[in-house]
PDB file of C-alpha atoms in Angstrom:
ATOM      1  CA  MET H 225      15.384  12.960 -13.315  1.00  0.00           C
ATOM      2  CA  GLU H 226      15.334  10.883 -10.289  1.00  0.00           C
ATOM      3  CA  SER H 227      11.833  12.343  -9.271  1.00  0.00           C
ATOM      4  CA  ALA H 228      10.455  11.787 -12.726  1.00  0.00           C
ATOM      5  CA  ASP H 229      11.766   7.849 -12.219  1.00  0.00           C
ATOM      6  CA  ARG H 230      10.059   7.599  -9.289  1.00  0.00           C
ATOM      7  CA  ALA H 231       7.240   9.384 -10.394  1.00  0.00           C
ATOM      8  CA  VAL H 232       6.777   6.869 -13.348  1.00  0.00           C
ATOM      9  CA  GLY H 233       7.538   3.805 -10.563  1.00  0.00           C
ATOM     10  CA  PHE H 234       4.624   4.872  -9.009  1.00  0.00           C
ATOM     11  CA  LEU H 235       2.408   5.726 -11.460  1.00  0.00           C
ATOM     12  CA  LEU H 236       3.032   1.770 -12.944  1.00  0.00           C
ATOM     13  CA  SER H 237       2.452   0.688  -9.551  1.00  0.00           C
ATOM     14  CA  LEU H 238      -0.579   2.298  -9.319  1.00  0.00           C
ATOM     15  CA  ILE H 239      -1.901   0.823 -12.405  1.00  0.00           C
ATOM     16  CA  SER H 240      -0.638  -2.712 -12.072  1.00  0.00           C
ATOM     17  CA  LEU H 241      -2.124  -2.625  -8.487  1.00  0.00           C
ATOM     18  CA  SER H 242      -5.616  -1.624 -10.017  1.00  0.00           C
ATOM     19  CA  ILE H 243      -5.554  -4.023 -13.217  1.00  0.00           C
ATOM     20  CA  PHE H 244      -4.756  -6.517 -10.617  1.00  0.00           C
ATOM     21  CA  SER H 245      -7.811  -6.094  -8.000  1.00  0.00           C
ATOM     22  CA  TYR H 246      -9.962  -5.278 -10.767  1.00  0.00           C
ATOM     23  CA  TYR H 247      -9.327  -8.663 -12.340  1.00  0.00           C
ATOM     24  CA  THR H 248      -8.955 -10.442  -8.895  1.00  0.00           C
ATOM     25  CA  PHE H 249     -12.421  -9.190  -7.526  1.00  0.00           C
ATOM     26  CA  TRP H 250     -14.036 -10.275 -11.291  1.00  0.00           C
ATOM     27  CA  VAL H 251     -12.647 -13.896 -11.390  1.00  0.00           C
ATOM     28  CA  ILE H 252     -12.670 -14.707  -7.709  1.00  0.00           C
ATOM     29  CA  ALA H 253     -15.712 -12.626  -5.889  1.00  0.00           C
ATOM     30  CA  LEU H 254     -18.062 -11.643  -8.902  1.00  0.00           C
ATOM     31  CA  PRO H 255     -19.484 -15.562  -9.115  1.00  0.00           C
ATOM     32  CA  LEU H 256     -20.309 -15.206  -5.607  1.00  0.00           C
ATOM     33  CA  PHE H 257     -23.048 -12.515  -6.416  1.00  0.00           C
ATOM     34  CA  TYR H 258     -26.306 -13.388  -8.116  1.00  0.00           C
ATOM     35  CA  THR H 259     -26.592 -12.461 -11.787  1.00  0.00           C
ATOM     36  CA  ASP H 260     -29.078 -10.136 -11.326  1.00  0.00           C
ATOM     37  CA  HIS H 261     -26.539  -7.672  -9.021  1.00  0.00           C
ATOM     38  CA  PHE H 262     -25.594  -4.376  -9.814  1.00  0.00           C
ATOM     39  CA  VAL H 263     -22.362  -4.997  -9.597  1.00  0.00           C
ATOM     40  CA  HIS H 264     -22.140  -7.331 -12.518  1.00  0.00           C
ATOM     41  CA  LYS H 265     -22.549  -4.371 -15.143  1.00  0.00           C
ATOM     42  CA  TYR H 266     -19.660  -2.847 -14.250  1.00  0.00           C
ATOM     43  CA  PHE H 267     -17.781  -6.294 -15.218  1.00  0.00           C
ATOM     44  CA  LEU H 268     -17.271  -7.849 -19.197  1.00  0.00           C
ATOM     45  CA  PRO H 269     -18.667 -11.412 -19.072  1.00  0.00           C
ATOM     46  CA  ARG H 270     -16.649 -14.281 -17.568  1.00  0.00           C
ATOM     47  CA  GLU H 271     -15.096 -15.470 -20.716  1.00  0.00           C
ATOM     48  CA  TYR H 272     -13.195 -12.548 -21.125  1.00  0.00           C
ATOM     49  CA  ALA H 273     -11.611 -13.395 -17.981  1.00  0.00           C
ATOM     50  CA  ILE H 274      -9.824 -15.840 -19.875  1.00  0.00           C
ATOM     51  CA  ILE H 275      -9.614 -14.592 -23.696  1.00  0.00           C
ATOM     52  CA  ILE H 276      -7.588 -11.168 -22.495  1.00  0.00           C
ATOM     53  CA  PRO H 277      -4.725 -12.839 -20.446  1.00  0.00           C
ATOM     54  CA  VAL H 278      -4.101 -14.818 -23.020  1.00  0.00           C
ATOM     55  CA  PHE H 279      -4.106 -12.372 -25.704  1.00  0.00           C
ATOM     56  CA  ALA H 280      -1.708 -10.253 -23.850  1.00  0.00           C
ATOM     57  CA  GLY H 281       0.426 -13.285 -23.482  1.00  0.00           C
ATOM     58  CA  VAL H 282       0.418 -13.936 -26.846  1.00  0.00           C
ATOM     59  CA  ALA H 283       1.242 -10.767 -27.782  1.00  0.00           C
ATOM     60  CA  LEU H 284       3.640 -10.059 -25.087  1.00  0.00           C
ATOM     61  CA  ILE H 285       5.455 -13.188 -26.518  1.00  0.00           C
ATOM     62  CA  CYS H 286       5.098 -12.354 -29.680  1.00  0.00           C
ATOM     63  CA  PHE H 287       6.807  -8.603 -29.173  1.00  0.00           C
ATOM     64  CA  LEU H 288       9.602 -10.014 -27.039  1.00  0.00           C
ATOM     65  CA  CYS H 289      10.932 -12.856 -29.673  1.00  0.00           C
ATOM     66  CA  MET H 290      10.793  -9.611 -32.186  1.00  0.00           C
ATOM     67  CA  PHE H 291      12.768  -7.690 -29.960  1.00  0.00           C
ATOM     68  CA  ILE H 292      14.899 -10.638 -29.497  1.00  0.00           C
ATOM     69  CA  GLY H 293      15.734 -11.546 -33.210  1.00  0.00           C
ATOM     70  CA  TYR H 294      16.024  -7.326 -33.903  1.00  0.00           C
ATOM     71  CA  VAL H 295      19.026  -7.020 -31.414  1.00  0.00           C
ATOM     72  CA  THR H 296      20.683 -10.722 -32.212  1.00  0.00           C
ATOM     73  CA  LEU H 297      20.309  -9.095 -36.298  1.00  0.00           C
ATOM     74  CA  LYS H 298      21.694  -5.572 -35.158  1.00  0.00           C
ATOM     75  CA  SER H 299      24.964  -7.111 -33.094  1.00  0.00           C
ATOM     76  CA  LYS H 300      25.432  -9.450 -36.322  1.00  0.00           C
ATOM     77  CA  LYS H 301      25.729  -6.446 -38.467  1.00  0.00           C
ATOM     78  CA  LYS H 302      27.924  -4.519 -35.960  1.00  0.00           C
ATOM     79  CA  LYS H 303      30.490  -7.501 -36.179  1.00  0.00           C
ATOM     80  CA  ALA H 304      30.658  -7.851 -40.037  1.00  0.00           C
TER      81      ALA H 304
END
């Protein structure tokens, strides 16, 4: 089981590092290139650099609130 946990942790770290690197290059380095440079075809328009993280944050907060509500309701039913 320990090796499976390590593999999952390594995979999650690799995915997180990839997303962070892509986003950092997209937001910080891409504006330094000319708009007709070939590198621009690998990235979404820059408006999405704000829209995607905001949407992900709102979704995360919603799921977190639903989870807390579910656990709270479940614990109240156990006490009754």
